[in-house]
JSON list of C-alpha atoms in Angstrom, two decimals:
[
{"chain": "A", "resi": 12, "resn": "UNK", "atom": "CA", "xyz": [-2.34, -15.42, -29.10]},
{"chain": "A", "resi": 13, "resn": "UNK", "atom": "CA", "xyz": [-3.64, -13.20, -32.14]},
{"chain": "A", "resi": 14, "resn": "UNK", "atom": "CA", "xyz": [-7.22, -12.92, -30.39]},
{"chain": "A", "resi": 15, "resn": "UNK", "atom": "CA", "xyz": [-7.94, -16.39, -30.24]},
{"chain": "A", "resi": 16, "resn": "UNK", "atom": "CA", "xyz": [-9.35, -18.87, -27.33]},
{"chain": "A", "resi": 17, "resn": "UNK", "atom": "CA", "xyz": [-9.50, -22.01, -27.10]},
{"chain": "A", "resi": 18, "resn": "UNK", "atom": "CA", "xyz": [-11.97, -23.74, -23.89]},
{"chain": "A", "resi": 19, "resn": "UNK", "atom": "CA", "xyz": [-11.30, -25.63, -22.34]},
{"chain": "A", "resi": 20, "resn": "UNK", "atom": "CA", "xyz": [-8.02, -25.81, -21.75]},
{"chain": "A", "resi": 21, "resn": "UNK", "atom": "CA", "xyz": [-8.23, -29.15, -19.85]},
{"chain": "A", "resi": 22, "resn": "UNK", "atom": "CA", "xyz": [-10.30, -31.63, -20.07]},
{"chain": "A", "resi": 23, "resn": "UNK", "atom": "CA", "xyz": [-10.47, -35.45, -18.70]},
{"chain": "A", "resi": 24, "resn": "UNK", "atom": "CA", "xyz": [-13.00, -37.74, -19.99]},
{"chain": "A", "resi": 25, "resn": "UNK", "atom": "CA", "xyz": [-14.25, -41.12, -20.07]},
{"chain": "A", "resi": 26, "resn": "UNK", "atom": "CA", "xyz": [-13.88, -43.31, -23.23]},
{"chain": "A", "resi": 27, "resn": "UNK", "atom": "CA", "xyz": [-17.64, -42.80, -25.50]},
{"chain": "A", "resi": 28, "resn": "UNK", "atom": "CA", "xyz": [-18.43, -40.12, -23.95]},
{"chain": "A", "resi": 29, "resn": "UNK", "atom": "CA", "xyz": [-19.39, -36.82, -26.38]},
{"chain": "A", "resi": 30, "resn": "UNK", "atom": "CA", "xyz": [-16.93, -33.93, -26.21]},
{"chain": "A", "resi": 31, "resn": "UNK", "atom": "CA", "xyz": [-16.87, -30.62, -27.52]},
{"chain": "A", "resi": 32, "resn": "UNK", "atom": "CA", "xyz": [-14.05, -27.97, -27.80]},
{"chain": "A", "resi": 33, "resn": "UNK", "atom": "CA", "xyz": [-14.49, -24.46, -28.44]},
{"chain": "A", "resi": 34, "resn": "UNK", "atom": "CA", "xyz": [-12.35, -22.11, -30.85]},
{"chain": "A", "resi": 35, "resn": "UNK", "atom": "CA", "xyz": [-13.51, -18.34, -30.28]},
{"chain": "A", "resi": 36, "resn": "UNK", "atom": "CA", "xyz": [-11.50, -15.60, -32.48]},
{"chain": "A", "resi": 37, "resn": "UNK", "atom": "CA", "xyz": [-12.19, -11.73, -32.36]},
{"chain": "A", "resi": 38, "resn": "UNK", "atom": "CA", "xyz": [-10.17, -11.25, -35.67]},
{"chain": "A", "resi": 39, "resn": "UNK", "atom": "CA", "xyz": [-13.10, -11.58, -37.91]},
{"chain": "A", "resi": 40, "resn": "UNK", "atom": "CA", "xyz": [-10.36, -14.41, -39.95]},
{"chain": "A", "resi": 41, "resn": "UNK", "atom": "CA", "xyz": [-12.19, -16.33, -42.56]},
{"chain": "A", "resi": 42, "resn": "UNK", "atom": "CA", "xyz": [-10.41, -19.60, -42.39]},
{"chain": "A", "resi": 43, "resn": "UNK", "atom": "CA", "xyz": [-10.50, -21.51, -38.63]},
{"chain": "A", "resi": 44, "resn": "UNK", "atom": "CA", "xyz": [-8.56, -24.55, -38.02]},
{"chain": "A", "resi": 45, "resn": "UNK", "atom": "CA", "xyz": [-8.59, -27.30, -35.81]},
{"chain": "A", "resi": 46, "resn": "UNK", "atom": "CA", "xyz": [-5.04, -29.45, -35.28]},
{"chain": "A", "resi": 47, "resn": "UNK", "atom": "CA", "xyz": [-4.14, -32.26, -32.92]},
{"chain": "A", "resi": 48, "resn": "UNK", "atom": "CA", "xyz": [-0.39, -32.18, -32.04]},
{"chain": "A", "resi": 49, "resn": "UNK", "atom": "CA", "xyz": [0.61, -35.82, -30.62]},
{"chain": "A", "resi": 50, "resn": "UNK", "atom": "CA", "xyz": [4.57, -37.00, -29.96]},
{"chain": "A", "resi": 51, "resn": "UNK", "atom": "CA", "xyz": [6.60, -38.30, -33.26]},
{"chain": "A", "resi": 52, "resn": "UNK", "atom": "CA", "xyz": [3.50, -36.46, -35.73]},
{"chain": "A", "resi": 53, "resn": "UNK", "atom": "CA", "xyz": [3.68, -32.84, -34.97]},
{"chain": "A", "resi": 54, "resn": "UNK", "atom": "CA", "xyz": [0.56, -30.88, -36.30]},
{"chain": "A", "resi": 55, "resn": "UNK", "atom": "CA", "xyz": [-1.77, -32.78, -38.18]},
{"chain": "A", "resi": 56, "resn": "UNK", "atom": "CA", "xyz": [-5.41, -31.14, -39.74]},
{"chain": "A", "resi": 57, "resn": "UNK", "atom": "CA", "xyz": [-8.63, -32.72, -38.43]},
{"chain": "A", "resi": 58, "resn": "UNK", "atom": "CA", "xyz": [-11.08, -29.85, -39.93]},
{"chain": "A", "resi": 59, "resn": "UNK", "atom": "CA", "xyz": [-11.08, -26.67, -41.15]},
{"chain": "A", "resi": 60, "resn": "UNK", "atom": "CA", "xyz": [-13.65, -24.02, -42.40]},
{"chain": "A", "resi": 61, "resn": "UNK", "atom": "CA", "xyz": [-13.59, -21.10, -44.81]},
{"chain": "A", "resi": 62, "resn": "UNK", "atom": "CA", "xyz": [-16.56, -19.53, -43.80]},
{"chain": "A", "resi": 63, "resn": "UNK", "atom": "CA", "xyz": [-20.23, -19.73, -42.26]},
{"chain": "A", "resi": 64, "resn": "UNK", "atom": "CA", "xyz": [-21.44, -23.12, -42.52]},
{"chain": "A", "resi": 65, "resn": "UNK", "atom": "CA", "xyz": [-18.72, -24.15, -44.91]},
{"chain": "A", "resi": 66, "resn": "UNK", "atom": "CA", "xyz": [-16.14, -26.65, -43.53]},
{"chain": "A", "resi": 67, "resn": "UNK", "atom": "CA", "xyz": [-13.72, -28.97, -44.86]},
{"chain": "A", "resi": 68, "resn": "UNK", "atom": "CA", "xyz": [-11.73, -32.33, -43.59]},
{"chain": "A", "resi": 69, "resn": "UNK", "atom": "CA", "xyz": [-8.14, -32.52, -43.01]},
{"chain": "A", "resi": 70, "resn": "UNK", "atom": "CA", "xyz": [-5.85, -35.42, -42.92]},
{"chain": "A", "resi": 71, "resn": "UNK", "atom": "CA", "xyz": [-7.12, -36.99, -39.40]},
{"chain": "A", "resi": 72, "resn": "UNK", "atom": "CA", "xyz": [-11.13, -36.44, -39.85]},
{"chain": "A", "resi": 73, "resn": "UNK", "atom": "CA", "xyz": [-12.38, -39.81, -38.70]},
{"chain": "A", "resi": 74, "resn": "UNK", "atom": "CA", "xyz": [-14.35, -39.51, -35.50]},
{"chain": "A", "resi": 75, "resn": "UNK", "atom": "CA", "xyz": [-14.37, -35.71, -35.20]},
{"chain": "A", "resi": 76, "resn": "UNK", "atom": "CA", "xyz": [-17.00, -33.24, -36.51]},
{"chain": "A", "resi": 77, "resn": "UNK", "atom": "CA", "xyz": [-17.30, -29.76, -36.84]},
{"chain": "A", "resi": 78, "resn": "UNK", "atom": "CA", "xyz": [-19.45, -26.64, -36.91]},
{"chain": "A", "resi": 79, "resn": "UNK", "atom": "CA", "xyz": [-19.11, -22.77, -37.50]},
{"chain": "A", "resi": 80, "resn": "UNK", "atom": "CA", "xyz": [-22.36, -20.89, -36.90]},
{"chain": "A", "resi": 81, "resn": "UNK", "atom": "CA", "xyz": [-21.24, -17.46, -36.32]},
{"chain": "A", "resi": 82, "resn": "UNK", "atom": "CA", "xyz": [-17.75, -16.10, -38.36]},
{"chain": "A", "resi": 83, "resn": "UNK", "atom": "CA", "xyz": [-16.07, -15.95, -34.36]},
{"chain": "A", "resi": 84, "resn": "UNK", "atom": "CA", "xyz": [-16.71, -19.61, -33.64]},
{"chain": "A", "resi": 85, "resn": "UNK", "atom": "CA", "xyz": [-15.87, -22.85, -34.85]},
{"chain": "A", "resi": 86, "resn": "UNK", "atom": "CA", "xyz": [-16.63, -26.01, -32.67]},
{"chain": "A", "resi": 87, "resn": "UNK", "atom": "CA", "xyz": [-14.99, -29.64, -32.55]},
{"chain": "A", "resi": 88, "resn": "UNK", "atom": "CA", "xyz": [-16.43, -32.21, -31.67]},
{"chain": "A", "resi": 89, "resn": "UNK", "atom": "CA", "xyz": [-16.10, -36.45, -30.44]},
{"chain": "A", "resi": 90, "resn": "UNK", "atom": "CA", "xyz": [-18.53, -38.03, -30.59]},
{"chain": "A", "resi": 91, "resn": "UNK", "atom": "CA", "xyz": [-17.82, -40.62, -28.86]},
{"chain": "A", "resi": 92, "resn": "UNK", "atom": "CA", "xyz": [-14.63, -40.47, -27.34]},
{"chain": "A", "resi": 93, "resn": "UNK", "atom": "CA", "xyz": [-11.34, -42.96, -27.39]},
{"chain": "A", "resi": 94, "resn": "UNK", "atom": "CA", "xyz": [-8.23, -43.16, -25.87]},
{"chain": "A", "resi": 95, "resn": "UNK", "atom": "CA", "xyz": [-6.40, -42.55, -29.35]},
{"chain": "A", "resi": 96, "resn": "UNK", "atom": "CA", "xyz": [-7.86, -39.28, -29.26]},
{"chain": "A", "resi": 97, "resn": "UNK", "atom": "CA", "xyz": [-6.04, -38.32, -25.98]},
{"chain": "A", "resi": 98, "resn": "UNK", "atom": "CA", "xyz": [-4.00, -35.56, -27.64]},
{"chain": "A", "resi": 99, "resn": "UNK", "atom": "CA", "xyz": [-3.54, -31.81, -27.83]},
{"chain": "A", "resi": 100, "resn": "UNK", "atom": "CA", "xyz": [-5.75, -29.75, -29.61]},
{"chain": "A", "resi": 101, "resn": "UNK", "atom": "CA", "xyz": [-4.84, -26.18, -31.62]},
{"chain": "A", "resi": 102, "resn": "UNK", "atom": "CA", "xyz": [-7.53, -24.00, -33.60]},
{"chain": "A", "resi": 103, "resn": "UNK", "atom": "CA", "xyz": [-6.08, -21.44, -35.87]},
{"chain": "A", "resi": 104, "resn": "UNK", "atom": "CA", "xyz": [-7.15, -18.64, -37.90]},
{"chain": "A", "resi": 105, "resn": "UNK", "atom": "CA", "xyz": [-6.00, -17.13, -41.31]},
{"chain": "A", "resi": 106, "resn": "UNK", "atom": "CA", "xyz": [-7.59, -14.29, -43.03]},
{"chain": "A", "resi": 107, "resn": "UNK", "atom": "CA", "xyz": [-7.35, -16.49, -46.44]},
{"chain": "A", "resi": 108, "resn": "UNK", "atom": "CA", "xyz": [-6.53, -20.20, -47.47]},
{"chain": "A", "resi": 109, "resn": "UNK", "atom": "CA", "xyz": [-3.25, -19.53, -49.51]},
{"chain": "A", "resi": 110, "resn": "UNK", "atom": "CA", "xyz": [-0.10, -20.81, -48.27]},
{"chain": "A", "resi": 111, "resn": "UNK", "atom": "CA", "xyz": [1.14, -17.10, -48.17]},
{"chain": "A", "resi": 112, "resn": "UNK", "atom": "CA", "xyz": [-1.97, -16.47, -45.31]},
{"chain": "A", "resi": 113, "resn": "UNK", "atom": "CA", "xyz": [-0.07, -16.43, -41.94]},
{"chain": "A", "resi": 114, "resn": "UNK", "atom": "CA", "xyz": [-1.59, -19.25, -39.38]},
{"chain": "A", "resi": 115, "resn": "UNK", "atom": "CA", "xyz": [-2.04, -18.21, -35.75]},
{"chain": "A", "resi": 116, "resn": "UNK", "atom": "CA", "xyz": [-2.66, -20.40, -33.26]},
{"chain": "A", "resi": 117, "resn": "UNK", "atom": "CA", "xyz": [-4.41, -20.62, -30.06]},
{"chain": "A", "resi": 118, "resn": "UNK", "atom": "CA", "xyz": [-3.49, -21.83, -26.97]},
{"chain": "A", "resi": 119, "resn": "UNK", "atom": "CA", "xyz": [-4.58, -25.72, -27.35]},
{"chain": "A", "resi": 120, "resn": "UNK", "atom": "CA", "xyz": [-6.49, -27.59, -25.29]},
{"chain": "A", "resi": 121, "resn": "UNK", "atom": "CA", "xyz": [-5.07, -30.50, -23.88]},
{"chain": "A", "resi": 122, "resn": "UNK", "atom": "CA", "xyz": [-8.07, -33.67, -23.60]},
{"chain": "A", "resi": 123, "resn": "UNK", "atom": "CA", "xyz": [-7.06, -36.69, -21.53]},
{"chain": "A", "resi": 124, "resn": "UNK", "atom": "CA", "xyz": [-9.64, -39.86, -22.55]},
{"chain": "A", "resi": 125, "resn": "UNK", "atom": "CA", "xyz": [-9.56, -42.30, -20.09]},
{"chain": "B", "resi": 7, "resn": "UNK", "atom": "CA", "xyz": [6.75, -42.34, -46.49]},
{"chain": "B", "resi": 8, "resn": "UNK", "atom": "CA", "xyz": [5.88, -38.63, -44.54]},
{"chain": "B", "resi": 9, "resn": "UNK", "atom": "CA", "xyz": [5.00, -35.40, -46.39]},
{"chain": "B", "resi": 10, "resn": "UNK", "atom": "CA", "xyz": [7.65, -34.07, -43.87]},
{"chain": "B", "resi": 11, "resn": "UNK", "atom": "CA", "xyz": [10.48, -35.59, -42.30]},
{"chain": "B", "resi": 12, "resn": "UNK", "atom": "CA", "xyz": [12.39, -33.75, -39.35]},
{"chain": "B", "resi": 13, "resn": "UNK", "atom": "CA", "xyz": [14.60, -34.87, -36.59]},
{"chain": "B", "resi": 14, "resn": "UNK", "atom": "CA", "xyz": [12.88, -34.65, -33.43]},
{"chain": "B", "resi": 15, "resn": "UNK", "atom": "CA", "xyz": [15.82, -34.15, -31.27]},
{"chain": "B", "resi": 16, "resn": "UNK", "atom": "CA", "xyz": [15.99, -32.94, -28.72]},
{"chain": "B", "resi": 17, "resn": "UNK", "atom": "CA", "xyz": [18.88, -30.77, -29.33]},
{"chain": "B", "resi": 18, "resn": "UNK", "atom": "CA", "xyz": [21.05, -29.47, -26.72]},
{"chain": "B", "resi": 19, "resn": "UNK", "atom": "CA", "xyz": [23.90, -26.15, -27.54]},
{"chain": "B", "resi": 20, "resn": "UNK", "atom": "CA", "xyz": [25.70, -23.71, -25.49]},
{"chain": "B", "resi": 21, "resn": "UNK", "atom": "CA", "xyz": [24.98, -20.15, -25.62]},
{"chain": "B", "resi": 22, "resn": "UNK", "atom": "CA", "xyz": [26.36, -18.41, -28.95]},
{"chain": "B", "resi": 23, "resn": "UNK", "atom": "CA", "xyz": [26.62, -21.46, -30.48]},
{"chain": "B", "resi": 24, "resn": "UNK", "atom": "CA", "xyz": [25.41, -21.41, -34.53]},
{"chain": "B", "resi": 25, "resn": "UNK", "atom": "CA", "xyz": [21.93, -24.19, -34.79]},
{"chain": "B", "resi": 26, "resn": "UNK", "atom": "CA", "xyz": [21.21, -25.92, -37.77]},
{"chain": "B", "resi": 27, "resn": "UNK", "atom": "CA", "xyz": [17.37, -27.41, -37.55]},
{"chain": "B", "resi": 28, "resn": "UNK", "atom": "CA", "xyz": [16.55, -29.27, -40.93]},
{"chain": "B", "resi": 29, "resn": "UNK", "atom": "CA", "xyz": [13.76, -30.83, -43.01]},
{"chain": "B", "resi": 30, "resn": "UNK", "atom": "CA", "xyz": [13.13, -32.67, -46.02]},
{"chain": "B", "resi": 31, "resn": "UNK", "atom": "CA", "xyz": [10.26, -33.37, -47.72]},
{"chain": "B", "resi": 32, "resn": "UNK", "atom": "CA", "xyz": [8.91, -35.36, -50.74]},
{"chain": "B", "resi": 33, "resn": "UNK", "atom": "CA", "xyz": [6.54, -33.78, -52.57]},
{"chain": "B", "resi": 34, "resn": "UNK", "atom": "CA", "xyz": [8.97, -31.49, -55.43]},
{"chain": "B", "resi": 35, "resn": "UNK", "atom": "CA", "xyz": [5.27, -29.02, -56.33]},
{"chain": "B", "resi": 36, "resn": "UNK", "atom": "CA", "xyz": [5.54, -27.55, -52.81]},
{"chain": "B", "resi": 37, "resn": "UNK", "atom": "CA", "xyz": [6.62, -23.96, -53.02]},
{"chain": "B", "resi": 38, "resn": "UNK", "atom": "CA", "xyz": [6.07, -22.57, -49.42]},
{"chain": "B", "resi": 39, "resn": "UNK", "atom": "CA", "xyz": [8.13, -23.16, -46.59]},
{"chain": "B", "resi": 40, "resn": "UNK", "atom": "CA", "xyz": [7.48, -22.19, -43.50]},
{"chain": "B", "resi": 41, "resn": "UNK", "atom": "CA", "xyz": [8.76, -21.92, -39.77]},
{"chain": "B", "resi": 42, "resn": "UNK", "atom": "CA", "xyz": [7.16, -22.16, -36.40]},
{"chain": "B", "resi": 43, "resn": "UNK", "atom": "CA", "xyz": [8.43, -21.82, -33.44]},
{"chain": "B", "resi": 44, "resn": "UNK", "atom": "CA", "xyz": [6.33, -23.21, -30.41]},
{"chain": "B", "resi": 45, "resn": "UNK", "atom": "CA", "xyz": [7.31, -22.49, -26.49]},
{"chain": "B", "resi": 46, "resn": "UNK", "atom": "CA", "xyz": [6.10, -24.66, -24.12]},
{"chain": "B", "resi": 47, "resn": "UNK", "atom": "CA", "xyz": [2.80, -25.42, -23.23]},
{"chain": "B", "resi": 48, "resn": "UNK", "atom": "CA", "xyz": [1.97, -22.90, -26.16]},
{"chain": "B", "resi": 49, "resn": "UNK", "atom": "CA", "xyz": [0.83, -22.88, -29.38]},
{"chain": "B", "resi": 50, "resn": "UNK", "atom": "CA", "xyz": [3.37, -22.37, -32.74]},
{"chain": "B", "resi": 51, "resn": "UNK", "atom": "CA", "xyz": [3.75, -19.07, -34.07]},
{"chain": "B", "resi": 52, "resn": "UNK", "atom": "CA", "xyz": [5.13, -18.44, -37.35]},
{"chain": "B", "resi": 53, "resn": "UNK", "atom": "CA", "xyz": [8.48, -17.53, -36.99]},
{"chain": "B", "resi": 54, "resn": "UNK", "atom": "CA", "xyz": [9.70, -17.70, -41.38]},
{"chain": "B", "resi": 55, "resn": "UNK", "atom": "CA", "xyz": [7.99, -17.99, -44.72]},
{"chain": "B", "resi": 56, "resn": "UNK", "atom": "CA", "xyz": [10.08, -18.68, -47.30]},
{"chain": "B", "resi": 57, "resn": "UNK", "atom": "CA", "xyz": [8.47, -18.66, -51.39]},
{"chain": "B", "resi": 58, "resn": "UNK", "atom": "CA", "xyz": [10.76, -21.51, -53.45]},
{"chain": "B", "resi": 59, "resn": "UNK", "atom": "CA", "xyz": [14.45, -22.16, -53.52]},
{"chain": "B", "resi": 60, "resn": "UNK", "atom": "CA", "xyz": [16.74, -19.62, -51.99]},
{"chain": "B", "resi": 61, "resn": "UNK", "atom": "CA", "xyz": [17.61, -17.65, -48.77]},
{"chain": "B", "resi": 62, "resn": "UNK", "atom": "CA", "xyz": [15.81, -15.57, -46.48]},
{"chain": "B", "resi": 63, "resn": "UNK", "atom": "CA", "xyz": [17.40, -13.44, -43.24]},
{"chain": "B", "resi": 64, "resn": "UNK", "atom": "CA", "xyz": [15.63, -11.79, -40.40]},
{"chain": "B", "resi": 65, "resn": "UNK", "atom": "CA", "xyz": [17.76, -10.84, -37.51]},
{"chain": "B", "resi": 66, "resn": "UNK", "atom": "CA", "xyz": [19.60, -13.91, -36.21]},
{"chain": "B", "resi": 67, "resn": "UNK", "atom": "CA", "xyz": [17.44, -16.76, -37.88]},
{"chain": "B", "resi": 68, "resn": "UNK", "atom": "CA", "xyz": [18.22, -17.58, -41.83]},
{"chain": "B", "resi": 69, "resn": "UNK", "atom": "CA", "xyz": [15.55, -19.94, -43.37]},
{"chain": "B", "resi": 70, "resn": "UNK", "atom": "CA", "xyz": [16.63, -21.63, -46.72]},
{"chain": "B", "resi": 71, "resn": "UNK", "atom": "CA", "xyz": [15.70, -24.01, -49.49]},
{"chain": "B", "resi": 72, "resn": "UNK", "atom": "CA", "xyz": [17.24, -25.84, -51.75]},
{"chain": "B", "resi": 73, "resn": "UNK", "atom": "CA", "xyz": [14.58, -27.67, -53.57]},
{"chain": "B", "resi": 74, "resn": "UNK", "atom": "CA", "xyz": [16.74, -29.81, -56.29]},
{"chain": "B", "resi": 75, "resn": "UNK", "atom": "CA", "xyz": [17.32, -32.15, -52.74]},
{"chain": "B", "resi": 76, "resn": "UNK", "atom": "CA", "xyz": [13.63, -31.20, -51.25]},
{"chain": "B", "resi": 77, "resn": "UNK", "atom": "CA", "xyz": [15.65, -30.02, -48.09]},
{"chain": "B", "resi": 78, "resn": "UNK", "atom": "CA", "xyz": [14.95, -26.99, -45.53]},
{"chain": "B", "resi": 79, "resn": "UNK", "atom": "CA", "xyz": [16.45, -25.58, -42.87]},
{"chain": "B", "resi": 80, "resn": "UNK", "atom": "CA", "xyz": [16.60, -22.94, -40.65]},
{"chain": "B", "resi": 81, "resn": "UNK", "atom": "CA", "xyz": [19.98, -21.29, -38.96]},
{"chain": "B", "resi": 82, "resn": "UNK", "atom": "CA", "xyz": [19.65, -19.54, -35.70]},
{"chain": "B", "resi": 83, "resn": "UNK", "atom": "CA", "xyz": [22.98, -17.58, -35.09]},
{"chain": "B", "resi": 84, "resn": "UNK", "atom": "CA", "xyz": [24.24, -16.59, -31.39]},
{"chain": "B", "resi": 85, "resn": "UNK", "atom": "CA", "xyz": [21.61, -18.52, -30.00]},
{"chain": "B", "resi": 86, "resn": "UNK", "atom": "CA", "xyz": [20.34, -17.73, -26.85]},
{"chain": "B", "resi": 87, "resn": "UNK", "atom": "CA", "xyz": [18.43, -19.02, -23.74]},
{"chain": "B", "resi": 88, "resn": "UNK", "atom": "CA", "xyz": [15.29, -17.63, -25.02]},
{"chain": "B", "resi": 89, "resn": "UNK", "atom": "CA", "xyz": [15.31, -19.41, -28.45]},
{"chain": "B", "resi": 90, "resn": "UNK", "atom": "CA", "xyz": [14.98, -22.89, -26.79]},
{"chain": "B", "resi": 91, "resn": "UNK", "atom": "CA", "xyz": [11.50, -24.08, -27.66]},
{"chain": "B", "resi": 92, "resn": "UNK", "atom": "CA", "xyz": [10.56, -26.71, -30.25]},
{"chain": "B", "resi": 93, "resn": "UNK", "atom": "CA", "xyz": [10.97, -25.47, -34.13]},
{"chain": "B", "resi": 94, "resn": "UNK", "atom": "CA", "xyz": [8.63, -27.04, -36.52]},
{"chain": "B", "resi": 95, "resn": "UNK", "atom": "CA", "xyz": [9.21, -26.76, -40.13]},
{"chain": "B", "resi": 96, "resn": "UNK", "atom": "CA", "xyz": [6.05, -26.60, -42.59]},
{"chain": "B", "resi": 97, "resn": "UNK", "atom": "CA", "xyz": [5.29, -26.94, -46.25]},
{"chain": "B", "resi": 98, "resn": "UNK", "atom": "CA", "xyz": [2.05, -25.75, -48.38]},
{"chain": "B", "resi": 99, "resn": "UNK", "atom": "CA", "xyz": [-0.28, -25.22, -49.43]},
{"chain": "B", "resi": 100, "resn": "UNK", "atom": "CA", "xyz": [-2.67, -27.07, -46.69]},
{"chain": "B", "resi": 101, "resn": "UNK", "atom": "CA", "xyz": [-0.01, -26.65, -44.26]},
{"chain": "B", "resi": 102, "resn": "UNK", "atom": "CA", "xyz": [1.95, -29.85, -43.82]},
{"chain": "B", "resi": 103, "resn": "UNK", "atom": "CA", "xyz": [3.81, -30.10, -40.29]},
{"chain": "B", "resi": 104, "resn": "UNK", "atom": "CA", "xyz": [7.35, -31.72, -39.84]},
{"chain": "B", "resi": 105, "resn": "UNK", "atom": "CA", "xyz": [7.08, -33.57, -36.04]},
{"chain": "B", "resi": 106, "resn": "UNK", "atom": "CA", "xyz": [8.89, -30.75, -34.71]},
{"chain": "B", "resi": 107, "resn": "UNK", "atom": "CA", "xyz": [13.05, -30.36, -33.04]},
{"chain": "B", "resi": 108, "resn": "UNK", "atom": "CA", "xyz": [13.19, -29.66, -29.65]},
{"chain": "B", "resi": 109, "resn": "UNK", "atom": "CA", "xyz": [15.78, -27.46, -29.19]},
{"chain": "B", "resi": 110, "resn": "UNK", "atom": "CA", "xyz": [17.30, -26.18, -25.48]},
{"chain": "B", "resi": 111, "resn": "UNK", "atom": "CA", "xyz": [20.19, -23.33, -25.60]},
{"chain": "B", "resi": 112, "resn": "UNK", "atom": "CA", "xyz": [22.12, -23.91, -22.12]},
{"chain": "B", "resi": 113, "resn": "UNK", "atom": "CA", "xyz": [23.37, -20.51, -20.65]}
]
């Protein structure tokens, strides 16, 4: 998986409670990514960042948030957790943000809210 | 109306048979295509890039485009066991995901 890990990789949680997943890369990529992959919607952006402290929203931003302190990690995190966020969850990394700049993907983690 | 529209299958061949997975899409500025393939319980890797209208071959898989109908798809040829998986198609720039075809080659 190109150097990339996602933890955890499961994860059950009660509905408001805060979560936070963890993308760690050893590629030294620019660009991170976080996806949610549900049935019927395939991949869909949440955030994404192009560099230290600089992050972006995707299409499906409401009720996540992001950080990237160091180039090697980029965190997501609920808040408050709902059951319509019960999904699973991809980070990817691309040395640039053209089209032509090759995604690779983690693992995923898959998050159960209850 | 979806960015990307692609049947989600599931799909179901006998080994050697030819597969045709397909995509449309509705925005005509797009100029990057892409394909992922994605195993279970795994996440996509990029398995074709394809710049504007035209073909492109690698091995057994042909990805083209014909962009006058906004329409992709990808051709796998003596498909085997191995290539079942689910095949998502993707457009640029911010990569824009079809829902993925989930597609199972019986031996």
């Amino acid at each position: 998986d190109a150097g990339i890990t996602q933890s955890p990789r499961h994860k059950v949680t009660e509905t408001g409670t805060p979560v936070t997943l963890r993308c760690h890369q050893t590629e030294n990529h620019r660009y991170m990514y976080w996806y949610r992959q549900d049935p019927g919607h395939g991949l869909r952006l949440i955030h994404y960042s192009y560099g230290v402290k600089d992050t972006d929203k995707g299409e499906v931003s409401d009720g996540y948030s992001v950080s990237r302190s160091k180039t090697e990690d980029f965190l997501l995190t609920l808040e408050s957790a709902t059951s319509s966020q019960t999904s699973v969850y991809f980070c990817a990394i691309s040395e640039g943000g053209q089209a032509t700049d090759t995604q690779y993907f983690g693992p995923g983690t898959r998050l159960t809210v209850l | 109306q979806k960015e990307v529209e692609q049947d989600p299958g599931p799909l179901s061949v006998p080994e050697g048979a030819i597969v045709s997975l397909n995509c449309t899409y509705s925005n005509s500025a797009f100029q990057y295509f892409m394909w992922y393939r994605q195993y279970s319980r795994k996440g996509p890797e990029l398995l074709m890039y394809t710049y504007s209208s035209g073909n492109k071959e690698d091995g057994r898989f042909t990805a083209q485009v014909d962009k006058s109908s906004k329409y992709i798809s990808l051709f796998i040829r003596d498909s085997q066991p191995s290539d079942s998986a689910t095949y998502l198609c993707a457009v640029s720039r911010q990569l824009t995901f079809g829902s993925g075809t989930q597609l199972t080659v019986l031996p």
